[in-house]
């Protein structure tokens, strides 16, 4: 016999697992916790932070604690890479003032978390890669080195990866990116999310008084929390940051 639902049956709902990317946190523990709570995560959701979890903000140790508590996977950023390199090679000269502050906060468990960070995460089903800085478009992205992919912001006149402070007139690397795979990245803080055909930049300058942004890959939606204050200052961003949520022109 055919089953006929009755009014007492609970409604049937299907919630698809989400892949959620979170932008640069930079030690902003209160905002990170607020965003993680706001996401209302389900057990099958996958949360990936794009790197630069630590430094500059008020509490890098607590940020890593939250990442572990919420089972957040974090990509290595240039700030983590510098800390790990200095520690591995016993080269404190590589570190600056805010690195030293972070060093005083980190526990053994924190270091273990940092050391487990991958260079990038690729999901073939959705043809999407999550990386900290980005890639050079004219070389296979899979084999590009950690220093390059954590630091690239623009491509200089010689076709090399550069920071925008070193090549202020150079175009962002994403302007030359073809779009397969689609790239979700951080590292380059902007007042608003930066969209191109084949990429999206989600570092919206939380530590500089902007927002901490989560990007839901499956439906391309954004969830943000506003920084409680500006913990640091950037010459590339207005101070304070006044934003709309998305942009493709900055």
CSV table of C-alpha atoms in Angstrom, one decimal:
chain,number,residue,atom,x,y,z
A,1,UNK,CA,0.0,0.0,0.0
A,2,UNK,CA,1.0,3.6,-0.6
A,3,UNK,CA,2.2,5.6,2.4
A,4,UNK,CA,0.0,8.6,3.1
A,5,UNK,CA,1.6,11.2,5.3
A,6,UNK,CA,-0.5,12.4,8.2
A,7,UNK,CA,-0.5,15.8,9.9
A,8,UNK,CA,1.5,14.4,12.8
A,9,UNK,CA,4.5,13.6,10.6
A,10,UNK,CA,7.5,15.9,11.0
A,11,UNK,CA,8.4,18.0,8.0
A,12,UNK,CA,11.1,16.4,5.8
A,13,UNK,CA,14.1,18.7,5.3
A,14,UNK,CA,17.4,18.0,3.6
A,15,UNK,CA,20.4,20.2,4.5
A,16,UNK,CA,23.3,19.8,2.2
A,17,UNK,CA,26.8,19.9,3.8
A,18,UNK,CA,28.5,23.2,3.3
A,19,UNK,CA,32.1,24.1,2.5
A,20,UNK,CA,32.8,27.3,4.4
A,21,UNK,CA,35.9,29.4,3.9
A,22,UNK,CA,36.9,32.0,6.5
A,23,UNK,CA,39.2,34.9,5.8
A,24,UNK,CA,42.3,36.1,7.6
A,25,UNK,CA,41.7,36.1,11.4
A,26,UNK,CA,45.0,37.6,12.6
A,27,UNK,CA,44.5,36.9,16.3
A,28,UNK,CA,41.0,38.5,16.5
A,29,UNK,CA,39.6,35.8,18.8
A,30,UNK,CA,36.3,37.6,19.8
A,31,UNK,CA,35.3,38.2,16.2
A,32,UNK,CA,36.4,34.6,15.2
A,33,UNK,CA,34.2,33.1,17.9
A,34,UNK,CA,31.3,35.4,17.0
A,35,UNK,CA,31.5,34.3,13.3
A,36,UNK,CA,31.8,30.6,14.2
A,37,UNK,CA,28.7,30.9,16.3
A,38,UNK,CA,26.8,32.9,13.6
A,39,UNK,CA,27.6,30.1,11.1
A,40,UNK,CA,25.4,27.6,13.1
A,41,UNK,CA,27.5,24.8,11.8
A,42,UNK,CA,26.1,21.3,11.2
A,43,UNK,CA,28.2,18.1,11.8
A,44,UNK,CA,28.8,17.6,8.0
A,45,UNK,CA,29.9,21.2,7.3
A,46,UNK,CA,33.6,21.7,6.5
A,47,UNK,CA,35.2,24.9,7.6
A,48,UNK,CA,38.5,26.0,6.1
A,49,UNK,CA,40.4,29.1,7.2
A,50,UNK,CA,42.6,30.7,4.5
A,51,UNK,CA,45.7,31.3,6.7
A,52,UNK,CA,47.1,34.1,8.8
A,53,UNK,CA,45.2,32.8,11.7
A,54,UNK,CA,47.7,34.5,14.0
A,55,UNK,CA,49.6,37.7,14.6
A,56,UNK,CA,48.7,41.4,14.8
A,57,UNK,CA,45.5,40.9,16.8
A,58,UNK,CA,45.0,40.5,20.5
A,59,UNK,CA,44.9,36.7,21.2
A,60,UNK,CA,46.5,34.3,18.7
A,61,UNK,CA,46.5,31.5,21.3
A,62,UNK,CA,42.8,31.6,21.8
A,63,UNK,CA,42.2,31.8,18.1
A,64,UNK,CA,44.0,28.5,17.6
A,65,UNK,CA,42.0,27.0,20.6
A,66,UNK,CA,38.8,28.0,18.8
A,67,UNK,CA,40.0,26.5,15.5
A,68,UNK,CA,40.6,23.2,17.3
A,69,UNK,CA,37.4,23.3,19.2
A,70,UNK,CA,35.3,23.9,16.0
A,71,UNK,CA,37.4,21.5,14.0
A,72,UNK,CA,38.5,24.3,11.6
A,73,UNK,CA,41.1,23.3,9.0
A,74,UNK,CA,43.6,26.1,8.4
A,75,UNK,CA,45.8,26.7,5.4
A,76,UNK,CA,49.3,28.0,6.1
A,77,UNK,CA,49.7,31.7,5.6
A,78,UNK,CA,52.8,33.9,5.3
A,79,UNK,CA,52.6,34.7,9.1
A,80,UNK,CA,52.5,31.0,10.1
A,81,UNK,CA,55.2,30.2,7.6
A,82,UNK,CA,57.5,32.8,9.0
A,83,UNK,CA,57.0,31.6,12.6
A,84,UNK,CA,57.5,28.0,11.6
A,85,UNK,CA,60.6,28.7,9.5
A,86,UNK,CA,62.2,30.8,12.3
A,87,UNK,CA,61.5,28.0,14.8
A,88,UNK,CA,62.7,25.2,12.6
A,89,UNK,CA,65.9,27.0,11.5
A,90,UNK,CA,66.5,28.7,14.9
A,91,UNK,CA,66.6,32.1,13.1
A,92,UNK,CA,64.9,34.6,15.4
A,93,UNK,CA,66.2,37.4,13.1
A,94,UNK,CA,63.3,36.5,10.7
A,95,UNK,CA,60.8,37.6,13.3
A,96,UNK,CA,59.3,41.1,13.9
A,97,UNK,CA,57.7,42.6,17.0
A,98,UNK,CA,54.3,41.1,16.7
A,99,UNK,CA,55.8,37.7,15.9
A,100,UNK,CA,57.6,37.9,19.3
A,101,UNK,CA,54.3,38.6,21.0
A,102,UNK,CA,52.7,35.6,19.4
A,103,UNK,CA,55.7,33.4,20.3
A,104,UNK,CA,55.0,34.2,24.0
A,105,UNK,CA,51.4,33.0,23.6
A,106,UNK,CA,51.8,29.7,21.8
A,107,UNK,CA,51.6,26.4,23.6
A,108,UNK,CA,52.9,23.0,22.4
A,109,UNK,CA,49.3,22.2,21.1
A,110,UNK,CA,49.3,25.5,19.2
A,111,UNK,CA,52.6,24.6,17.5
A,112,UNK,CA,51.3,21.2,16.6
A,113,UNK,CA,48.3,22.8,15.0
A,114,UNK,CA,50.4,25.3,13.0
A,115,UNK,CA,52.8,22.5,11.9
A,116,UNK,CA,49.9,20.5,10.4
A,117,UNK,CA,48.7,23.3,8.1
A,118,UNK,CA,48.7,22.3,4.4
A,119,UNK,CA,49.9,24.6,1.6
A,120,UNK,CA,46.4,24.5,0.1
A,121,UNK,CA,43.2,22.4,0.0
A,122,UNK,CA,41.7,21.3,-3.3
A,123,UNK,CA,38.2,19.8,-3.8
A,124,UNK,CA,37.9,18.1,-7.2
A,125,UNK,CA,34.1,17.7,-6.9
A,126,UNK,CA,33.7,21.5,-7.0
A,127,UNK,CA,36.9,22.3,-8.8
A,128,UNK,CA,37.9,24.7,-6.1
A,129,UNK,CA,41.2,25.3,-4.3
A,130,UNK,CA,41.6,27.3,-1.1
A,131,UNK,CA,45.0,28.9,-0.6
A,132,UNK,CA,46.4,31.8,1.4
A,133,UNK,CA,47.9,34.2,-1.2
A,134,UNK,CA,47.3,32.8,-4.7
A,135,UNK,CA,49.2,31.4,-7.7
A,136,UNK,CA,51.2,32.5,-10.7
A,137,UNK,CA,48.8,31.8,-13.6
A,138,UNK,CA,51.5,30.7,-16.1
A,139,UNK,CA,52.7,27.8,-14.0
A,140,UNK,CA,51.1,24.6,-12.7
A,141,UNK,CA,49.4,25.7,-9.5
A,142,UNK,CA,49.9,22.3,-7.8
A,143,UNK,CA,53.7,22.6,-7.7
A,144,UNK,CA,54.2,26.2,-6.7
A,145,UNK,CA,56.2,26.7,-3.5
A,146,UNK,CA,55.0,27.8,-0.1
A,147,UNK,CA,56.8,31.1,-0.1
A,148,UNK,CA,55.2,32.1,-3.4
A,149,UNK,CA,51.7,31.0,-2.7
A,150,UNK,CA,51.6,32.5,0.7
A,151,UNK,CA,53.0,35.9,-0.4
A,152,UNK,CA,51.8,36.7,-3.9
A,153,UNK,CA,49.5,39.7,-4.4
A,154,UNK,CA,50.4,41.1,-7.8
A,155,UNK,CA,52.4,40.1,-10.9
A,156,UNK,CA,55.2,42.5,-11.6
A,157,UNK,CA,56.5,43.7,-15.0
A,158,UNK,CA,58.9,40.7,-15.2
A,159,UNK,CA,56.0,38.3,-14.7
A,160,UNK,CA,57.1,37.4,-11.2
A,161,UNK,CA,55.0,37.1,-8.0
A,162,UNK,CA,55.3,40.3,-5.8
A,163,UNK,CA,53.7,42.1,-2.9
A,164,UNK,CA,51.6,45.1,-3.9
A,165,UNK,CA,53.9,47.3,-1.7
A,166,UNK,CA,56.9,46.3,-3.8
A,167,UNK,CA,55.0,46.7,-7.2
A,168,UNK,CA,52.3,49.3,-6.5
A,169,UNK,CA,51.4,49.7,-10.2
A,170,UNK,CA,51.2,46.0,-10.9
A,171,UNK,CA,47.9,44.2,-11.5
A,172,UNK,CA,46.5,41.6,-9.0
A,173,UNK,CA,47.4,38.0,-9.9
A,174,UNK,CA,43.7,37.2,-10.2
A,175,UNK,CA,43.3,39.5,-13.2
A,176,UNK,CA,45.3,36.9,-15.1
A,177,UNK,CA,43.7,33.8,-13.6
A,178,UNK,CA,41.6,31.7,-16.0
A,179,UNK,CA,39.3,30.2,-13.4
A,180,UNK,CA,40.0,26.4,-13.3
A,181,UNK,CA,40.2,25.7,-10.5
A,182,UNK,CA,38.2,28.4,-8.8
A,183,UNK,CA,40.4,30.0,-6.1
A,184,UNK,CA,39.3,31.2,-2.7
A,185,UNK,CA,42.1,33.2,-1.0
A,186,UNK,CA,42.9,35.7,1.6
A,187,UNK,CA,46.2,37.6,2.3
A,188,UNK,CA,45.4,40.8,0.4
A,189,UNK,CA,43.1,42.9,2.7
A,190,UNK,CA,40.5,45.0,1.0
A,191,UNK,CA,37.5,46.9,2.3
A,192,UNK,CA,35.2,44.4,0.7
A,193,UNK,CA,35.1,40.9,-0.8
A,194,UNK,CA,36.9,41.0,-4.2
A,195,UNK,CA,35.3,38.9,-6.9
A,196,UNK,CA,36.6,37.8,-10.3
A,197,UNK,CA,35.4,35.2,-12.7
A,198,UNK,CA,37.8,32.6,-11.4
A,199,UNK,CA,38.4,33.7,-7.8
A,200,UNK,CA,37.2,35.4,-4.7
A,201,UNK,CA,39.3,37.2,-2.1
A,202,UNK,CA,37.9,37.2,1.4
A,203,UNK,CA,40.4,39.1,3.5
A,204,UNK,CA,38.2,42.0,4.5
A,205,UNK,CA,40.6,43.4,7.0
A,206,UNK,CA,39.2,42.3,10.3
A,207,UNK,CA,42.4,43.2,12.3
A,208,UNK,CA,42.3,46.7,10.7
A,209,UNK,CA,38.7,47.3,11.9
A,210,UNK,CA,37.0,45.8,8.9
A,211,UNK,CA,35.0,42.6,8.8
A,212,UNK,CA,35.8,38.9,9.3
A,213,UNK,CA,34.2,37.1,6.3
A,214,UNK,CA,32.9,33.6,5.7
A,215,UNK,CA,32.2,32.4,2.1
A,216,UNK,CA,29.8,29.5,1.6
A,217,UNK,CA,31.2,27.9,-1.6
A,218,UNK,CA,28.1,25.9,-2.6
A,219,UNK,CA,25.7,28.9,-2.8
A,220,UNK,CA,28.3,31.7,-3.0
A,221,UNK,CA,26.8,33.5,0.0
A,222,UNK,CA,28.6,35.6,2.5
A,223,UNK,CA,28.4,35.8,6.3
A,224,UNK,CA,30.3,38.6,8.1
A,225,UNK,CA,30.9,40.0,11.5
A,226,UNK,CA,32.3,43.5,12.1
A,227,UNK,CA,35.6,44.0,14.0
A,228,UNK,CA,35.1,45.2,17.5
A,229,UNK,CA,37.9,47.7,16.9
A,230,UNK,CA,41.0,48.3,14.8
A,231,UNK,CA,43.9,46.4,16.3
A,232,UNK,CA,46.4,47.4,13.7
A,233,UNK,CA,46.6,49.9,10.8
A,234,UNK,CA,47.2,49.3,7.0
A,235,UNK,CA,48.4,51.8,4.5
A,236,UNK,CA,46.3,50.1,1.9
A,237,UNK,CA,43.0,50.5,3.7
A,238,UNK,CA,40.9,53.5,4.8
A,239,UNK,CA,40.9,54.1,8.5
A,240,UNK,CA,38.3,53.3,9.7
A,241,UNK,CA,37.0,50.9,7.0
A,242,UNK,CA,33.6,51.8,5.7
A,243,UNK,CA,32.3,49.1,3.3
A,244,UNK,CA,29.6,47.4,1.3
A,245,UNK,CA,29.8,43.7,1.3
A,246,UNK,CA,31.0,42.9,-2.2
A,247,UNK,CA,33.1,44.5,-4.9
A,248,UNK,CA,34.8,43.7,-8.2
A,249,UNK,CA,36.6,47.0,-8.7
A,250,UNK,CA,39.0,47.5,-5.8
